[in-house]
């Protein structure tokens, strides 16, 4: 039985006071949660403040991206070491908004992922098809391509620090959730890819989160599927009560 992992992706939302207040509320409300792993991923500029609030609590902190180089002339980028320095434990990589708005490739995602793992960060690797790809029956191909491309050169041992997030692009921020059956179908497929690439033990232990308009009202059915081990939550993670409502569905 895999322990549920619920992570909040705050994206480019909230101001400093709101980010700190949300962290404080979660710290208090999640104090008794012993059945799931929890993390929040604020914007870079609030990471330090949020990590300060959540230090020693059972809500861990992650970044929404990182760069692969250690240091140097990379204007605007943030290194793995910098994230570790402020108490960050996780990093989201390959999010569809980075792939499709910022044009990030599997190759770049892979470089970042290898650097993050080597530097001691745990990675939430996102994969997911667009609506046009689903309609063209390319769902499996796209997810496989992102999976293999982003995980090139990764060992089974390193997969202990990797969570996969299946995020169908057509369900993100749209209010359109994949049905539990639709999501489970892709999760089971990703689990097969894990087994093919890393072996059965890794496939049995790596967690696969679902992301895309997950909310308290649909979380129980989604999390009830055999291969759905948690959620990567955007909109519903911006309020303590709705985020907690999803976490409670992981019981
Ligand atoms: P959403 O975002 O929950 O707002 O759909 C999920 C994500 O993109 O991680």
CSV table of C-alpha atoms and ligand atoms in Angstrom, one decimal:
chain,number,residue,atom,x,y,z
A,1,UNK,CA,0.0,0.0,0.0
A,2,UNK,CA,1.5,3.3,-1.1
A,3,UNK,CA,1.1,6.2,1.3
A,4,UNK,CA,-0.8,9.1,-0.2
A,5,UNK,CA,1.2,12.2,-1.2
A,6,UNK,CA,-0.8,15.4,-1.6
A,7,UNK,CA,1.1,18.4,-2.9
A,8,UNK,CA,-0.2,22.0,-3.5
A,9,UNK,CA,1.1,23.9,-6.5
A,10,UNK,CA,0.4,27.5,-5.7
A,11,UNK,CA,1.6,28.6,-9.2
A,12,UNK,CA,1.9,32.4,-9.7
A,13,UNK,CA,-0.6,33.3,-7.0
A,14,UNK,CA,-0.8,35.0,-3.6
A,15,UNK,CA,1.2,37.8,-2.1
A,16,UNK,CA,3.7,37.5,0.7
A,17,UNK,CA,1.2,38.0,3.5
A,18,UNK,CA,-1.3,35.6,1.9
A,19,UNK,CA,1.4,32.9,1.4
A,20,UNK,CA,2.5,33.1,5.0
A,21,UNK,CA,-1.1,33.1,6.3
A,22,UNK,CA,-1.9,30.0,4.2
A,23,UNK,CA,1.3,28.2,5.4
A,24,UNK,CA,0.4,29.1,9.0
A,25,UNK,CA,-3.2,27.7,8.6
A,26,UNK,CA,-1.9,24.5,7.0
A,27,UNK,CA,0.7,24.0,9.7
A,28,UNK,CA,-2.0,24.0,12.3
A,29,UNK,CA,-4.7,22.1,10.5
A,30,UNK,CA,-2.4,19.4,9.2
A,31,UNK,CA,-0.6,18.8,12.5
A,32,UNK,CA,-2.5,15.6,13.2
A,33,UNK,CA,-2.3,14.1,9.7
A,34,UNK,CA,-0.3,10.9,10.0
A,35,UNK,CA,-1.7,9.0,7.0
A,36,UNK,CA,-0.3,11.1,4.1
A,37,UNK,CA,2.7,13.1,3.0
A,38,UNK,CA,2.0,16.7,2.4
A,39,UNK,CA,3.9,19.5,0.6
A,40,UNK,CA,3.3,23.0,-0.7
A,41,UNK,CA,5.1,24.7,-3.6
A,42,UNK,CA,4.9,28.5,-3.4
A,43,UNK,CA,6.4,30.9,-5.9
A,44,UNK,CA,10.2,31.3,-5.5
A,45,UNK,CA,10.0,34.7,-3.8
A,46,UNK,CA,7.9,33.4,-1.0
A,47,UNK,CA,9.7,30.0,-0.5
A,48,UNK,CA,12.0,31.3,2.2
A,49,UNK,CA,9.2,32.8,4.2
A,50,UNK,CA,6.9,29.8,3.8
A,51,UNK,CA,9.7,27.3,4.6
A,52,UNK,CA,10.3,29.4,7.8
A,53,UNK,CA,6.7,29.0,8.9
A,54,UNK,CA,6.6,25.3,8.1
A,55,UNK,CA,9.9,24.3,9.5
A,56,UNK,CA,9.5,21.2,11.8
A,57,UNK,CA,5.9,20.7,10.7
A,58,UNK,CA,4.6,17.8,8.6
A,59,UNK,CA,4.0,20.1,5.7
A,60,UNK,CA,7.1,20.0,3.5
A,61,UNK,CA,8.1,22.7,1.0
A,62,UNK,CA,8.8,22.4,-2.7
A,63,UNK,CA,9.7,24.8,-5.5
A,64,UNK,CA,7.9,24.9,-8.9
A,65,UNK,CA,11.0,24.6,-11.0
A,66,UNK,CA,14.8,24.8,-10.8
A,67,UNK,CA,17.8,25.1,-13.1
A,68,UNK,CA,20.4,22.4,-13.8
A,69,UNK,CA,23.6,24.4,-13.4
A,70,UNK,CA,25.2,24.8,-10.0
A,71,UNK,CA,25.8,28.5,-10.2
A,72,UNK,CA,27.0,31.2,-12.7
A,73,UNK,CA,25.7,33.4,-15.4
A,74,UNK,CA,22.1,32.2,-15.7
A,75,UNK,CA,20.0,35.3,-15.3
A,76,UNK,CA,16.6,34.7,-13.7
A,77,UNK,CA,17.4,31.0,-12.8
A,78,UNK,CA,17.5,29.4,-9.4
A,79,UNK,CA,19.8,26.4,-8.6
A,80,UNK,CA,19.2,23.2,-6.7
A,81,UNK,CA,21.7,24.3,-4.0
A,82,UNK,CA,19.8,27.6,-3.4
A,83,UNK,CA,16.6,25.7,-2.9
A,84,UNK,CA,18.3,23.2,-0.5
A,85,UNK,CA,19.8,26.2,1.3
A,86,UNK,CA,16.4,27.6,2.3
A,87,UNK,CA,14.9,24.3,3.4
A,88,UNK,CA,13.2,23.2,0.2
A,89,UNK,CA,12.8,19.4,-0.1
A,90,UNK,CA,10.9,19.0,-3.3
A,91,UNK,CA,10.8,20.5,-6.8
A,92,UNK,CA,8.1,20.2,-9.5
A,93,UNK,CA,9.6,19.6,-12.9
A,94,UNK,CA,8.1,19.3,-16.4
A,95,UNK,CA,4.8,20.9,-15.4
A,96,UNK,CA,2.6,21.4,-18.5
A,97,UNK,CA,2.7,25.1,-18.1
A,98,UNK,CA,6.4,25.0,-18.4
A,99,UNK,CA,6.3,22.7,-21.3
A,100,UNK,CA,3.6,24.5,-23.2
A,101,UNK,CA,3.8,28.1,-22.2
A,102,UNK,CA,7.6,28.3,-21.6
A,103,UNK,CA,8.5,25.8,-24.3
A,104,UNK,CA,10.5,23.4,-22.1
A,105,UNK,CA,11.5,20.1,-23.7
A,106,UNK,CA,11.9,16.6,-22.3
A,107,UNK,CA,15.6,17.1,-22.7
A,108,UNK,CA,15.7,20.3,-20.5
A,109,UNK,CA,13.3,18.6,-18.0
A,110,UNK,CA,15.7,15.7,-17.9
A,111,UNK,CA,18.7,17.9,-17.2
A,112,UNK,CA,16.9,19.6,-14.4
A,113,UNK,CA,15.7,16.3,-13.0
A,114,UNK,CA,19.2,14.7,-12.9
A,115,UNK,CA,20.6,17.9,-11.3
A,116,UNK,CA,17.8,18.0,-8.7
A,117,UNK,CA,18.3,14.3,-7.7
A,118,UNK,CA,22.1,14.6,-7.6
A,119,UNK,CA,21.7,17.7,-5.4
A,120,UNK,CA,19.3,15.9,-2.9
A,121,UNK,CA,15.9,17.3,-3.9
A,122,UNK,CA,12.9,15.1,-4.4
A,123,UNK,CA,11.2,15.5,-7.7
A,124,UNK,CA,7.6,15.6,-8.7
A,125,UNK,CA,7.8,14.9,-12.5
A,126,UNK,CA,4.7,16.0,-14.4
A,127,UNK,CA,3.5,14.3,-17.6
A,128,UNK,CA,0.2,14.7,-19.5
A,129,UNK,CA,-1.4,15.0,-22.9
A,130,UNK,CA,-3.2,17.9,-24.4
A,131,UNK,CA,-6.8,17.7,-25.5
A,132,UNK,CA,-5.9,17.5,-29.2
A,133,UNK,CA,-3.5,14.7,-28.5
A,134,UNK,CA,-6.1,12.7,-26.5
A,135,UNK,CA,-8.6,13.2,-29.3
A,136,UNK,CA,-6.0,12.0,-31.8
A,137,UNK,CA,-5.6,8.8,-29.7
A,138,UNK,CA,-2.0,9.8,-28.8
A,139,UNK,CA,-2.5,9.8,-25.0
A,140,UNK,CA,-0.2,6.8,-24.4
A,141,UNK,CA,2.4,7.9,-26.9
A,142,UNK,CA,2.7,11.4,-25.4
A,143,UNK,CA,2.8,10.2,-21.8
A,144,UNK,CA,5.4,7.6,-22.7
A,145,UNK,CA,7.5,10.1,-24.6
A,146,UNK,CA,7.5,12.5,-21.7
A,147,UNK,CA,8.1,9.7,-19.2
A,148,UNK,CA,11.1,8.1,-21.0
A,149,UNK,CA,12.5,11.5,-22.1
A,150,UNK,CA,12.4,13.2,-18.7
A,151,UNK,CA,13.7,10.1,-16.9
A,152,UNK,CA,16.7,9.3,-19.2
A,153,UNK,CA,19.7,8.2,-17.2
A,154,UNK,CA,17.8,7.8,-14.0
A,155,UNK,CA,18.4,4.7,-11.9
A,156,UNK,CA,15.9,2.6,-10.0
A,157,UNK,CA,17.7,3.7,-6.8
A,158,UNK,CA,17.1,7.3,-7.7
A,159,UNK,CA,13.4,6.7,-8.3
A,160,UNK,CA,12.9,6.5,-4.5
A,161,UNK,CA,13.1,10.3,-4.7
A,162,UNK,CA,10.7,10.7,-7.7
A,163,UNK,CA,6.9,11.1,-7.7
A,164,UNK,CA,5.1,11.1,-11.1
A,165,UNK,CA,2.2,13.5,-11.5
A,166,UNK,CA,-0.2,12.6,-14.3
A,167,UNK,CA,-1.8,15.9,-15.3
A,168,UNK,CA,-4.0,15.9,-18.4
A,169,UNK,CA,-3.5,19.4,-19.8
A,170,UNK,CA,-7.2,19.6,-20.7
A,171,UNK,CA,-8.1,19.2,-17.0
A,172,UNK,CA,-5.8,21.8,-15.5
A,173,UNK,CA,-7.5,24.9,-14.2
A,174,UNK,CA,-10.4,24.2,-16.4
A,175,UNK,CA,-12.8,22.7,-13.9
A,176,UNK,CA,-12.9,19.6,-16.1
A,177,UNK,CA,-11.6,16.7,-14.1
A,178,UNK,CA,-10.6,13.4,-15.7
A,179,UNK,CA,-13.1,10.8,-14.6
A,180,UNK,CA,-11.7,8.4,-12.0
A,181,UNK,CA,-11.7,5.7,-14.8
A,182,UNK,CA,-10.0,7.9,-17.4
A,183,UNK,CA,-7.3,8.9,-14.9
A,184,UNK,CA,-6.8,5.3,-13.6
A,185,UNK,CA,-6.3,4.1,-17.2
A,186,UNK,CA,-3.3,6.4,-17.6
A,187,UNK,CA,-2.0,5.8,-14.1
A,188,UNK,CA,-2.0,2.0,-14.7
A,189,UNK,CA,-0.2,2.6,-18.0
A,190,UNK,CA,2.4,4.8,-16.3
A,191,UNK,CA,2.8,2.0,-13.7
A,192,UNK,CA,3.5,-0.4,-16.5
A,193,UNK,CA,6.2,2.0,-17.9
A,194,UNK,CA,7.7,2.1,-14.4
A,195,UNK,CA,8.0,-1.6,-14.3
A,196,UNK,CA,9.3,-1.9,-17.9
A,197,UNK,CA,12.0,0.8,-17.2
A,198,UNK,CA,12.9,0.2,-13.6
A,199,UNK,CA,11.5,-3.2,-12.5
A,200,UNK,CA,8.6,-4.4,-10.4
A,201,UNK,CA,9.8,-3.2,-7.0
A,202,UNK,CA,10.1,0.4,-8.2
A,203,UNK,CA,6.8,0.2,-10.0
A,204,UNK,CA,5.1,-1.0,-6.8
A,205,UNK,CA,6.6,1.8,-4.7
A,206,UNK,CA,6.7,5.0,-6.8
A,207,UNK,CA,3.7,7.2,-6.2
A,208,UNK,CA,1.7,8.6,-9.1
A,209,UNK,CA,-0.3,11.7,-8.3
A,210,UNK,CA,-3.2,12.9,-10.3
A,211,UNK,CA,-3.5,16.6,-11.1
A,212,UNK,CA,-6.2,18.6,-12.9
A,213,UNK,CA,-9.1,20.3,-11.1
A,214,UNK,CA,-8.9,18.0,-8.1
A,215,UNK,CA,-11.1,19.2,-5.3
A,216,UNK,CA,-12.6,17.9,-2.1
A,217,UNK,CA,-15.8,16.9,-4.0
A,218,UNK,CA,-14.0,14.6,-6.5
A,219,UNK,CA,-10.8,13.6,-4.5
A,220,UNK,CA,-12.2,10.6,-2.8
A,221,UNK,CA,-13.2,8.8,-6.0
A,222,UNK,CA,-9.9,9.7,-7.7
A,223,UNK,CA,-7.8,8.7,-4.7
A,224,UNK,CA,-9.8,5.5,-4.4
A,225,UNK,CA,-8.4,4.2,-7.7
A,226,UNK,CA,-5.8,1.5,-7.4
A,227,UNK,CA,-3.0,3.4,-9.1
A,228,UNK,CA,-3.8,7.0,-8.0
A,229,UNK,CA,-1.6,7.6,-5.0
A,230,UNK,CA,-2.1,11.3,-4.3
A,231,UNK,CA,-2.7,14.6,-6.0
A,232,UNK,CA,-0.9,17.7,-7.3
A,233,UNK,CA,-3.4,20.4,-6.6
A,234,UNK,CA,-3.5,23.9,-8.1
A,235,UNK,CA,-6.6,26.0,-7.6
A,236,UNK,CA,-8.0,24.1,-4.6
A,237,UNK,CA,-4.6,24.3,-2.8
A,238,UNK,CA,-4.9,28.1,-2.4
A,239,UNK,CA,-7.3,27.8,0.5
A,240,UNK,CA,-6.5,25.9,3.6
A,241,UNK,CA,-10.0,24.3,4.0
A,242,UNK,CA,-10.2,23.0,0.4
A,243,UNK,CA,-6.6,21.7,0.5
A,244,UNK,CA,-7.3,20.0,3.8
A,245,UNK,CA,-10.6,18.6,2.4
A,246,UNK,CA,-8.5,16.8,-0.3
A,247,UNK,CA,-5.9,15.6,2.2
A,248,UNK,CA,-8.7,14.1,4.3
A,249,UNK,CA,-9.8,12.1,1.3
A,250,UNK,CA,-6.4,10.3,1.5
A,251,UNK,CA,-7.3,8.6,4.8
B,1,LIG,P1,-5.5,22.7,-11.0
B,1,LIG,O1,-3.9,22.6,-11.3
B,1,LIG,O2,-5.7,21.9,-9.7
B,1,LIG,O3,-5.8,24.1,-10.7
B,1,LIG,O4,-6.2,22.1,-12.2
B,1,LIG,C1,-3.2,21.4,-11.1
B,1,LIG,C2,-1.8,21.6,-11.5
B,1,LIG,O5,-1.5,22.2,-12.6
B,1,LIG,O6,-0.8,21.2,-10.8
